[in-house]
Amino acid sequence: MNILTFDIEDWFHINFDKEFNNEILWNNFESRIEKNTEIILEILSEHNIKATFFCLGWVARKYPSLVRNMDNLGHDVACHSDIHNLVTKQNKEEFDLDLKRSINSIEDAIGKKVNMFRAPAFSIGNKNKWAFEKINENGIEIDCSVFPAKHDFGGFTELNTSSPFKINYNGSFLKEFPMSTYNMFNQSVVLTGGGFFRFFPYFLIKSFMKRSNYNMTYFHPRDFDADQPILENLSKIRKFKSYYGLKYSLNKFKNLLNDFDFISISEADKSINWERQHSIELY
Ligand SMILES: [Zn+2]
């Protein structure tokens, strides 16, 4: 099972500083999300592939026709928070409000219920598992926030799983499609998204994916935009992760679509007998 997903946010949403997380400030920046997402939609149409688009509520308010277009083309429109605030920087009430605002904005744009979520930068880990309860309370049935490897902002390193499972947290149930991880030199690594996809050579990514029966991808429109402005105040390591390999990534992505059959999360969901999937109880 190869699943294609995108997190729909602009080039400047990689800055997680609190004072930067401000919609009024963002009006000062050139927005590239509409154009960059349309390029992706066109490539997917050429390949006749359906994907899942985790959108910010901000995107749905600013570009409702873009989000409607994803839905009209048969893709899943899902939620990626409202303004890309890390879950680790919010308390329960703040997270709940952000989630509600986002879901409302996306549902207003597409006129349909939203039932899938992915946290910004996979920022759910052992310290804020309460987020799963809030996600469930807000009508989300499918979550894609679990990163079963080390991550700057979250991650569940002890979860040795790389296939869909049921999350049971404090009586809340969610269907979970985690990031897929691959065993390289006895380390769990992620290869199929964002900076990881741009960094690792394609032949390596392809060979690991061929050997796995669960490959979850995550891309952003900015992953293929070599002309995007550079955010100067990021740390050296984040700059490297954010901007390495931009020139070659679109071709790499097209190779991926030629070499593998991809489906969206809703298509994957239908093919799974959830009664039989393993359940993980988080404490
Ligand atoms: Zn994101």
PDB file of C-alpha atoms and ligand atoms in Angstrom:
ATOM      1  CA  MET A   1       0.000   0.000   0.000  1.00  0.00           C
ATOM      2  CA  ASN A   2       1.507   3.309  -1.137  1.00  0.00           C
ATOM      3  CA  ILE A   3      -0.273   6.423   0.106  1.00  0.00           C
ATOM      4  CA  LEU A   4       0.219   9.899  -1.299  1.00  0.00           C
ATOM      5  CA  THR A   5      -0.348  12.875   0.992  1.00  0.00           C
ATOM      6  CA  PHE A   6       0.463  16.588   0.987  1.00  0.00           C
ATOM      7  CA  ASP A   7       0.514  19.166   3.766  1.00  0.00           C
ATOM      8  CA  ILE A   8      -0.895  22.344   2.240  1.00  0.00           C
ATOM      9  CA  GLU A   9       0.899  25.312   3.757  1.00  0.00           C
ATOM     10  CA  ASP A  10       2.960  28.176   2.362  1.00  0.00           C
ATOM     11  CA  TRP A  11       6.763  28.592   2.235  1.00  0.00           C
ATOM     12  CA  PHE A  12       6.798  30.768   5.375  1.00  0.00           C
ATOM     13  CA  HIS A  13       4.924  28.269   7.580  1.00  0.00           C
ATOM     14  CA  ILE A  14       8.190  26.561   8.509  1.00  0.00           C
ATOM     15  CA  ASN A  15       8.888  29.351  11.012  1.00  0.00           C
ATOM     16  CA  PHE A  16       7.395  28.206  14.327  1.00  0.00           C
ATOM     17  CA  ASP A  17       8.342  31.266  16.420  1.00  0.00           C
ATOM     18  CA  LYS A  18       5.349  32.437  18.423  1.00  0.00           C
ATOM     19  CA  GLU A  19       5.533  36.048  17.190  1.00  0.00           C
ATOM     20  CA  PHE A  20       5.730  34.801  13.597  1.00  0.00           C
ATOM     21  CA  ASN A  21       2.548  32.772  13.939  1.00  0.00           C
ATOM     22  CA  ASN A  22       0.346  35.642  12.933  1.00  0.00           C
ATOM     23  CA  GLU A  23      -2.035  35.877   9.983  1.00  0.00           C
ATOM     24  CA  ILE A  24      -1.780  39.674   9.771  1.00  0.00           C
ATOM     25  CA  LEU A  25       2.010  39.458   9.480  1.00  0.00           C
ATOM     26  CA  TRP A  26       1.663  36.837   6.726  1.00  0.00           C
ATOM     27  CA  ASN A  27      -0.196  39.371   4.565  1.00  0.00           C
ATOM     28  CA  ASN A  28       3.204  41.020   4.041  1.00  0.00           C
ATOM     29  CA  PHE A  29       4.599  37.932   2.322  1.00  0.00           C
ATOM     30  CA  GLU A  30       4.205  36.786  -1.227  1.00  0.00           C
ATOM     31  CA  SER A  31       1.907  33.759  -1.170  1.00  0.00           C
ATOM     32  CA  ARG A  32       3.047  30.885  -3.409  1.00  0.00           C
ATOM     33  CA  ILE A  33       0.709  28.164  -2.177  1.00  0.00           C
ATOM     34  CA  GLU A  34      -1.985  28.495  -4.834  1.00  0.00           C
ATOM     35  CA  LYS A  35       0.369  28.300  -7.813  1.00  0.00           C
ATOM     36  CA  ASN A  36       2.495  25.534  -6.284  1.00  0.00           C
ATOM     37  CA  THR A  37      -0.517  23.391  -5.358  1.00  0.00           C
ATOM     38  CA  GLU A  38      -2.019  23.774  -8.823  1.00  0.00           C
ATOM     39  CA  ILE A  39       1.204  22.318 -10.306  1.00  0.00           C
ATOM     40  CA  ILE A  40       0.761  19.260  -8.071  1.00  0.00           C
ATOM     41  CA  LEU A  41      -2.945  18.891  -8.938  1.00  0.00           C
ATOM     42  CA  GLU A  42      -2.081  18.947 -12.622  1.00  0.00           C
ATOM     43  CA  ILE A  43       0.616  16.275 -12.277  1.00  0.00           C
ATOM     44  CA  LEU A  44      -1.781  14.046 -10.308  1.00  0.00           C
ATOM     45  CA  SER A  45      -4.465  14.464 -12.980  1.00  0.00           C
ATOM     46  CA  GLU A  46      -1.957  13.439 -15.661  1.00  0.00           C
ATOM     47  CA  HIS A  47      -1.181  10.290 -13.650  1.00  0.00           C
ATOM     48  CA  ASN A  48      -4.814   9.732 -12.673  1.00  0.00           C
ATOM     49  CA  ILE A  49      -3.842   9.484  -8.993  1.00  0.00           C
ATOM     50  CA  LYS A  50      -5.968  10.456  -5.997  1.00  0.00           C
ATOM     51  CA  ALA A  51      -4.205  11.861  -2.942  1.00  0.00           C
ATOM     52  CA  THR A  52      -4.942  13.326   0.481  1.00  0.00           C
ATOM     53  CA  PHE A  53      -4.403  17.045   1.087  1.00  0.00           C
ATOM     54  CA  PHE A  54      -3.992  18.138   4.710  1.00  0.00           C
ATOM     55  CA  CYS A  55      -4.891  21.829   4.518  1.00  0.00           C
ATOM     56  CA  LEU A  56      -4.434  24.662   6.974  1.00  0.00           C
ATOM     57  CA  GLY A  57      -7.674  26.431   7.897  1.00  0.00           C
ATOM     58  CA  TRP A  58      -5.815  29.585   6.800  1.00  0.00           C
ATOM     59  CA  VAL A  59      -5.482  28.173   3.270  1.00  0.00           C
ATOM     60  CA  ALA A  60      -9.201  27.299   3.160  1.00  0.00           C
ATOM     61  CA  ARG A  61     -10.156  30.873   4.154  1.00  0.00           C
ATOM     62  CA  LYS A  62      -7.693  32.548   1.794  1.00  0.00           C
ATOM     63  CA  TYR A  63      -8.054  30.218  -1.195  1.00  0.00           C
ATOM     64  CA  PRO A  64     -11.436  28.450  -0.847  1.00  0.00           C
ATOM     65  CA  SER A  65     -11.621  27.715  -4.583  1.00  0.00           C
ATOM     66  CA  LEU A  66      -8.242  25.903  -4.448  1.00  0.00           C
ATOM     67  CA  VAL A  67      -9.514  23.654  -1.661  1.00  0.00           C
ATOM     68  CA  ARG A  68     -12.846  23.128  -3.452  1.00  0.00           C
ATOM     69  CA  ASN A  69     -10.931  22.166  -6.572  1.00  0.00           C
ATOM     70  CA  MET A  70      -9.061  19.417  -4.681  1.00  0.00           C
ATOM     71  CA  ASP A  71     -12.413  18.028  -3.564  1.00  0.00           C
ATOM     72  CA  ASN A  72     -13.960  18.342  -7.042  1.00  0.00           C
ATOM     73  CA  LEU A  73     -11.037  16.387  -8.500  1.00  0.00           C
ATOM     74  CA  GLY A  74     -11.756  13.518  -6.087  1.00  0.00           C
ATOM     75  CA  HIS A  75      -8.906  14.055  -3.637  1.00  0.00           C
ATOM     76  CA  ASP A  76      -9.377  13.915   0.148  1.00  0.00           C
ATOM     77  CA  VAL A  77      -9.447  17.311   1.830  1.00  0.00           C
ATOM     78  CA  ALA A  78      -8.194  16.914   5.389  1.00  0.00           C
ATOM     79  CA  CYS A  79      -7.107  19.144   8.277  1.00  0.00           C
ATOM     80  CA  HIS A  80      -3.540  20.236   9.127  1.00  0.00           C
ATOM     81  CA  SER A  81      -4.479  22.668  11.973  1.00  0.00           C
ATOM     82  CA  ASP A  82      -5.521  26.270  11.503  1.00  0.00           C
ATOM     83  CA  ILE A  83      -2.332  28.361  11.469  1.00  0.00           C
ATOM     84  CA  HIS A  84       0.389  25.686  11.766  1.00  0.00           C
ATOM     85  CA  ASN A  85       0.991  26.130  15.460  1.00  0.00           C
ATOM     86  CA  LEU A  86       2.997  23.238  16.909  1.00  0.00           C
ATOM     87  CA  VAL A  87       0.829  21.124  19.216  1.00  0.00           C
ATOM     88  CA  THR A  88       3.750  21.130  21.672  1.00  0.00           C
ATOM     89  CA  LYS A  89       3.343  24.902  22.070  1.00  0.00           C
ATOM     90  CA  GLN A  90      -0.365  24.748  22.919  1.00  0.00           C
ATOM     91  CA  ASN A  91      -2.425  23.693  25.893  1.00  0.00           C
ATOM     92  CA  LYS A  92      -5.561  21.575  25.493  1.00  0.00           C
ATOM     93  CA  GLU A  93      -7.907  24.563  25.192  1.00  0.00           C
ATOM     94  CA  GLU A  94      -5.742  26.368  22.619  1.00  0.00           C
ATOM     95  CA  PHE A  95      -5.366  23.198  20.548  1.00  0.00           C
ATOM     96  CA  ASP A  96      -9.125  22.587  20.697  1.00  0.00           C
ATOM     97  CA  LEU A  97      -9.918  26.132  19.496  1.00  0.00           C
ATOM     98  CA  ASP A  98      -7.338  25.975  16.696  1.00  0.00           C
ATOM     99  CA  LEU A  99      -8.718  22.620  15.535  1.00  0.00           C
ATOM    100  CA  LYS A 100     -12.341  23.825  15.595  1.00  0.00           C
ATOM    101  CA  ARG A 101     -11.511  26.975  13.610  1.00  0.00           C
ATOM    102  CA  SER A 102      -9.595  24.963  11.031  1.00  0.00           C
ATOM    103  CA  ILE A 103     -12.268  22.290  10.583  1.00  0.00           C
ATOM    104  CA  ASN A 104     -14.981  24.972  10.256  1.00  0.00           C
ATOM    105  CA  SER A 105     -13.003  26.875   7.596  1.00  0.00           C
ATOM    106  CA  ILE A 106     -12.309  23.751   5.534  1.00  0.00           C
ATOM    107  CA  GLU A 107     -15.898  22.495   5.844  1.00  0.00           C
ATOM    108  CA  ASP A 108     -17.171  25.953   4.782  1.00  0.00           C
ATOM    109  CA  ALA A 109     -14.978  25.748   1.665  1.00  0.00           C
ATOM    110  CA  ILE A 110     -15.936  22.233   0.546  1.00  0.00           C
ATOM    111  CA  GLY A 111     -19.391  21.819   2.080  1.00  0.00           C
ATOM    112  CA  LYS A 112     -18.443  18.410   3.454  1.00  0.00           C
ATOM    113  CA  LYS A 113     -17.417  16.949   6.778  1.00  0.00           C
ATOM    114  CA  VAL A 114     -13.685  16.757   7.494  1.00  0.00           C
ATOM    115  CA  ASN A 115     -12.633  13.519   9.191  1.00  0.00           C
ATOM    116  CA  MET A 116      -8.840  13.301   8.815  1.00  0.00           C
ATOM    117  CA  PHE A 117      -6.075  15.181  10.624  1.00  0.00           C
ATOM    118  CA  ARG A 118      -2.289  15.505  10.681  1.00  0.00           C
ATOM    119  CA  ALA A 119      -0.542  17.663  13.305  1.00  0.00           C
ATOM    120  CA  PRO A 120       1.866  20.384  12.103  1.00  0.00           C
ATOM    121  CA  ALA A 121       5.383  18.911  11.936  1.00  0.00           C
ATOM    122  CA  PHE A 122       4.120  15.648  13.541  1.00  0.00           C
ATOM    123  CA  SER A 123       4.212  17.552  16.850  1.00  0.00           C
ATOM    124  CA  ILE A 124       2.469  14.952  18.989  1.00  0.00           C
ATOM    125  CA  GLY A 125       4.578  12.773  21.260  1.00  0.00           C
ATOM    126  CA  ASN A 126       4.463  11.178  24.672  1.00  0.00           C
ATOM    127  CA  LYS A 127       4.113  14.525  26.465  1.00  0.00           C
ATOM    128  CA  ASN A 128       0.969  15.674  24.650  1.00  0.00           C
ATOM    129  CA  LYS A 129      -0.945  12.478  23.871  1.00  0.00           C
ATOM    130  CA  TRP A 130      -4.064  14.284  25.169  1.00  0.00           C
ATOM    131  CA  ALA A 131      -4.220  15.724  21.650  1.00  0.00           C
ATOM    132  CA  PHE A 132      -5.652  12.393  20.411  1.00  0.00           C
ATOM    133  CA  GLU A 133      -8.627  12.853  22.720  1.00  0.00           C
ATOM    134  CA  LYS A 134      -9.286  16.371  21.367  1.00  0.00           C
ATOM    135  CA  ILE A 135      -8.876  15.167  17.779  1.00  0.00           C
ATOM    136  CA  ASN A 136     -11.460  12.447  18.416  1.00  0.00           C
ATOM    137  CA  GLU A 137     -13.848  14.858  20.193  1.00  0.00           C
ATOM    138  CA  ASN A 138     -13.811  17.097  17.118  1.00  0.00           C
ATOM    139  CA  GLY A 139     -15.186  14.395  14.844  1.00  0.00           C
ATOM    140  CA  ILE A 140     -11.893  13.237  13.328  1.00  0.00           C
ATOM    141  CA  GLU A 141     -11.827   9.490  12.665  1.00  0.00           C
ATOM    142  CA  ILE A 142      -8.462   9.117  10.934  1.00  0.00           C
ATOM    143  CA  ASP A 143      -5.197  10.535  12.243  1.00  0.00           C
ATOM    144  CA  CYS A 144      -1.824  10.695  10.478  1.00  0.00           C
ATOM    145  CA  SER A 145       0.261  12.458  13.152  1.00  0.00           C
ATOM    146  CA  VAL A 146       2.289   9.520  14.444  1.00  0.00           C
ATOM    147  CA  PHE A 147       5.962   9.647  13.477  1.00  0.00           C
ATOM    148  CA  PRO A 148       7.473   6.393  14.814  1.00  0.00           C
ATOM    149  CA  ALA A 149      11.049   7.732  14.812  1.00  0.00           C
ATOM    150  CA  LYS A 150      13.047  10.631  16.205  1.00  0.00           C
ATOM    151  CA  HIS A 151      11.667  14.018  15.234  1.00  0.00           C
ATOM    152  CA  ASP A 152      12.546  17.613  16.132  1.00  0.00           C
ATOM    153  CA  PHE A 153       9.016  18.409  17.310  1.00  0.00           C
ATOM    154  CA  GLY A 154       7.371  15.115  18.294  1.00  0.00           C
ATOM    155  CA  GLY A 155       7.728  11.444  17.439  1.00  0.00           C
ATOM    156  CA  PHE A 156       7.051   8.135  19.144  1.00  0.00           C
ATOM    157  CA  THR A 157      10.445   6.432  19.025  1.00  0.00           C
ATOM    158  CA  GLU A 158       9.287   3.439  21.089  1.00  0.00           C
ATOM    159  CA  LEU A 159       6.388   2.645  18.733  1.00  0.00           C
ATOM    160  CA  ASN A 160       7.929  -0.015  16.622  1.00  0.00           C
ATOM    161  CA  THR A 161       5.224  -0.052  13.988  1.00  0.00           C
ATOM    162  CA  SER A 162       5.121   0.845  10.359  1.00  0.00           C
ATOM    163  CA  SER A 163       1.580  -0.062   9.376  1.00  0.00           C
ATOM    164  CA  PRO A 164      -1.905   1.313  10.093  1.00  0.00           C
ATOM    165  CA  PHE A 165      -3.197   0.623  13.606  1.00  0.00           C
ATOM    166  CA  LYS A 166      -5.962   1.655  16.010  1.00  0.00           C
ATOM    167  CA  ILE A 167      -5.073   4.204  18.674  1.00  0.00           C
ATOM    168  CA  ASN A 168      -6.774   3.762  21.998  1.00  0.00           C
ATOM    169  CA  TYR A 169      -6.136   6.693  24.289  1.00  0.00           C
ATOM    170  CA  ASN A 170      -8.235   7.231  27.394  1.00  0.00           C
ATOM    171  CA  GLY A 171     -11.308   5.701  25.739  1.00  0.00           C
ATOM    172  CA  SER A 172     -10.841   7.648  22.472  1.00  0.00           C
ATOM    173  CA  PHE A 173     -10.344   5.601  19.321  1.00  0.00           C
ATOM    174  CA  LEU A 174      -8.711   6.752  16.096  1.00  0.00           C
ATOM    175  CA  LYS A 175      -7.626   4.952  12.956  1.00  0.00           C
ATOM    176  CA  GLU A 176      -3.946   5.783  12.616  1.00  0.00           C
ATOM    177  CA  PHE A 177      -1.914   5.889   9.400  1.00  0.00           C
ATOM    178  CA  PRO A 178       1.598   6.554  10.763  1.00  0.00           C
ATOM    179  CA  MET A 179       4.592   7.709   8.764  1.00  0.00           C
ATOM    180  CA  SER A 180       6.379   4.718   7.312  1.00  0.00           C
ATOM    181  CA  THR A 181       9.863   4.044   8.623  1.00  0.00           C
ATOM    182  CA  TYR A 182      12.668   1.931   7.177  1.00  0.00           C
ATOM    183  CA  ASN A 183      15.443   0.038   8.892  1.00  0.00           C
ATOM    184  CA  MET A 184      18.820   1.433   7.882  1.00  0.00           C
ATOM    185  CA  PHE A 185      21.896   0.315   9.851  1.00  0.00           C
ATOM    186  CA  ASN A 186      19.568  -0.688  12.719  1.00  0.00           C
ATOM    187  CA  GLN A 187      18.012   2.775  12.841  1.00  0.00           C
ATOM    188  CA  SER A 188      14.419   3.662  12.025  1.00  0.00           C
ATOM    189  CA  VAL A 189      14.567   6.290   9.320  1.00  0.00           C
ATOM    190  CA  VAL A 190      11.990   8.192   7.311  1.00  0.00           C
ATOM    191  CA  LEU A 191      12.666   8.523   3.583  1.00  0.00           C
ATOM    192  CA  THR A 192       9.352   9.311   1.945  1.00  0.00           C
ATOM    193  CA  GLY A 193       8.666  12.941   2.625  1.00  0.00           C
ATOM    194  CA  GLY A 194       9.809  16.514   3.089  1.00  0.00           C
ATOM    195  CA  GLY A 195      13.530  17.036   3.657  1.00  0.00           C
ATOM    196  CA  PHE A 196      14.164  13.267   3.933  1.00  0.00           C
ATOM    197  CA  PHE A 197      12.918  12.706   0.380  1.00  0.00           C
ATOM    198  CA  ARG A 198      15.018  15.572  -0.940  1.00  0.00           C
ATOM    199  CA  PHE A 199      18.129  14.427   0.944  1.00  0.00           C
ATOM    200  CA  PHE A 200      18.336  10.679   0.237  1.00  0.00           C
ATOM    201  CA  PRO A 201      19.215   9.480  -3.289  1.00  0.00           C
ATOM    202  CA  TYR A 202      16.220   8.272  -5.266  1.00  0.00           C
ATOM    203  CA  PHE A 203      17.593   4.755  -5.954  1.00  0.00           C
ATOM    204  CA  LEU A 204      17.847   4.187  -2.208  1.00  0.00           C
ATOM    205  CA  ILE A 205      14.318   5.460  -1.487  1.00  0.00           C
ATOM    206  CA  LYS A 206      12.963   3.326  -4.324  1.00  0.00           C
ATOM    207  CA  SER A 207      14.688   0.150  -3.150  1.00  0.00           C
ATOM    208  CA  PHE A 208      13.454   0.553   0.457  1.00  0.00           C
ATOM    209  CA  MET A 209       9.919   1.309  -0.734  1.00  0.00           C
ATOM    210  CA  LYS A 210       9.875  -1.716  -3.063  1.00  0.00           C
ATOM    211  CA  ARG A 211      10.654  -3.962  -0.096  1.00  0.00           C
ATOM    212  CA  SER A 212       7.928  -2.520   2.132  1.00  0.00           C
ATOM    213  CA  ASN A 213       4.192  -3.195   1.941  1.00  0.00           C
ATOM    214  CA  TYR A 214       3.306   0.107   3.634  1.00  0.00           C
ATOM    215  CA  ASN A 215       4.695   3.376   2.282  1.00  0.00           C
ATOM    216  CA  MET A 216       3.257   6.649   3.602  1.00  0.00           C
ATOM    217  CA  THR A 217       4.466   9.830   1.930  1.00  0.00           C
ATOM    218  CA  TYR A 218       4.201  13.490   2.929  1.00  0.00           C
ATOM    219  CA  PHE A 219       5.062  16.363   0.637  1.00  0.00           C
ATOM    220  CA  HIS A 220       4.532  20.112   0.709  1.00  0.00           C
ATOM    221  CA  PRO A 221       4.053  22.348  -2.339  1.00  0.00           C
ATOM    222  CA  ARG A 222       7.237  24.209  -1.278  1.00  0.00           C
ATOM    223  CA  ASP A 223       9.243  20.938  -1.516  1.00  0.00           C
ATOM    224  CA  PHE A 224       9.271  21.453  -5.288  1.00  0.00           C
ATOM    225  CA  ASP A 225       9.681  25.248  -5.383  1.00  0.00           C
ATOM    226  CA  ALA A 226      13.330  26.131  -6.032  1.00  0.00           C
ATOM    227  CA  ASP A 227      12.505  29.851  -6.321  1.00  0.00           C
ATOM    228  CA  GLN A 228      10.906  30.303  -2.928  1.00  0.00           C
ATOM    229  CA  PRO A 229      12.276  33.056  -0.662  1.00  0.00           C
ATOM    230  CA  ILE A 230      14.681  31.884   2.047  1.00  0.00           C
ATOM    231  CA  LEU A 231      13.772  32.491   5.700  1.00  0.00           C
ATOM    232  CA  GLU A 232      16.993  33.855   7.167  1.00  0.00           C
ATOM    233  CA  ASN A 233      16.282  33.385  10.862  1.00  0.00           C
ATOM    234  CA  LEU A 234      16.084  29.558  10.789  1.00  0.00           C
ATOM    235  CA  SER A 235      18.863  27.550  12.459  1.00  0.00           C
ATOM    236  CA  LYS A 236      21.565  26.160  10.145  1.00  0.00           C
ATOM    237  CA  ILE A 237      20.235  22.626  10.444  1.00  0.00           C
ATOM    238  CA  ARG A 238      16.631  23.683   9.738  1.00  0.00           C
ATOM    239  CA  LYS A 239      17.789  25.710   6.749  1.00  0.00           C
ATOM    240  CA  PHE A 240      19.535  22.629   5.382  1.00  0.00           C
ATOM    241  CA  LYS A 241      16.465  20.443   5.953  1.00  0.00           C
ATOM    242  CA  SER A 242      14.157  23.041   4.412  1.00  0.00           C
ATOM    243  CA  TYR A 243      16.084  23.995   1.303  1.00  0.00           C
ATOM    244  CA  TYR A 244      18.357  21.082   0.340  1.00  0.00           C
ATOM    245  CA  GLY A 245      17.714  19.526  -3.071  1.00  0.00           C
ATOM    246  CA  LEU A 246      14.846  21.786  -4.170  1.00  0.00           C
ATOM    247  CA  LYS A 247      16.104  21.937  -7.747  1.00  0.00           C
ATOM    248  CA  TYR A 248      15.828  18.205  -8.324  1.00  0.00           C
ATOM    249  CA  SER A 249      12.858  17.310  -6.171  1.00  0.00           C
ATOM    250  CA  LEU A 250      10.091  17.749  -8.755  1.00  0.00           C
ATOM    251  CA  ASN A 251      11.782  15.303 -11.131  1.00  0.00           C
ATOM    252  CA  LYS A 252      12.382  12.923  -8.270  1.00  0.00           C
ATOM    253  CA  PHE A 253       8.693  13.180  -7.389  1.00  0.00           C
ATOM    254  CA  LYS A 254       7.656  12.459 -10.991  1.00  0.00           C
ATOM    255  CA  ASN A 255       9.911   9.377 -10.989  1.00  0.00           C
ATOM    256  CA  LEU A 256       8.167   8.221  -7.845  1.00  0.00           C
ATOM    257  CA  LEU A 257       4.749   8.532  -9.495  1.00  0.00           C
ATOM    258  CA  ASN A 258       6.007   6.583 -12.507  1.00  0.00           C
ATOM    259  CA  ASP A 259       7.522   3.801 -10.402  1.00  0.00           C
ATOM    260  CA  PHE A 260       4.741   3.237  -7.832  1.00  0.00           C
ATOM    261  CA  ASP A 261       0.950   3.066  -7.704  1.00  0.00           C
ATOM    262  CA  PHE A 262      -0.393   5.492  -5.130  1.00  0.00           C
ATOM    263  CA  ILE A 263      -3.751   5.830  -3.411  1.00  0.00           C
ATOM    264  CA  SER A 264      -5.345   8.382  -1.083  1.00  0.00           C
ATOM    265  CA  ILE A 265      -6.059   7.730   2.579  1.00  0.00           C
ATOM    266  CA  SER A 266      -9.800   7.285   1.987  1.00  0.00           C
ATOM    267  CA  GLU A 267      -8.999   4.646  -0.649  1.00  0.00           C
ATOM    268  CA  ALA A 268      -6.572   2.964   1.769  1.00  0.00           C
ATOM    269  CA  ASP A 269      -9.139   3.133   4.570  1.00  0.00           C
ATOM    270  CA  LYS A 270     -11.724   1.264   2.480  1.00  0.00           C
ATOM    271  CA  SER A 271      -9.249  -1.519   1.747  1.00  0.00           C
ATOM    272  CA  ILE A 272      -8.454  -2.183   5.415  1.00  0.00           C
ATOM    273  CA  ASN A 273     -10.394  -4.520   7.672  1.00  0.00           C
ATOM    274  CA  TRP A 274     -10.042  -2.443  10.835  1.00  0.00           C
ATOM    275  CA  GLU A 275     -11.482  -5.210  13.025  1.00  0.00           C
ATOM    276  CA  ARG A 276      -8.324  -7.134  12.317  1.00  0.00           C
ATOM    277  CA  GLN A 277      -5.799  -4.290  12.640  1.00  0.00           C
ATOM    278  CA  HIS A 278      -3.769  -4.191  15.824  1.00  0.00           C
ATOM    279  CA  SER A 279      -4.675  -1.718  18.509  1.00  0.00           C
ATOM    280  CA  ILE A 280      -2.131   0.271  20.510  1.00  0.00           C
ATOM    281  CA  GLU A 281      -3.125   1.574  23.890  1.00  0.00           C
ATOM    282  CA  LEU A 282      -1.305   4.794  24.763  1.00  0.00           C
ATOM    283  CA  TYR A 283      -1.032   5.668  28.451  1.00  0.00           C
TER     284      TYR A 283
HETATM  285 ZN    ZN B   1       2.943  21.335   8.121  1.00  0.00          ZN
END
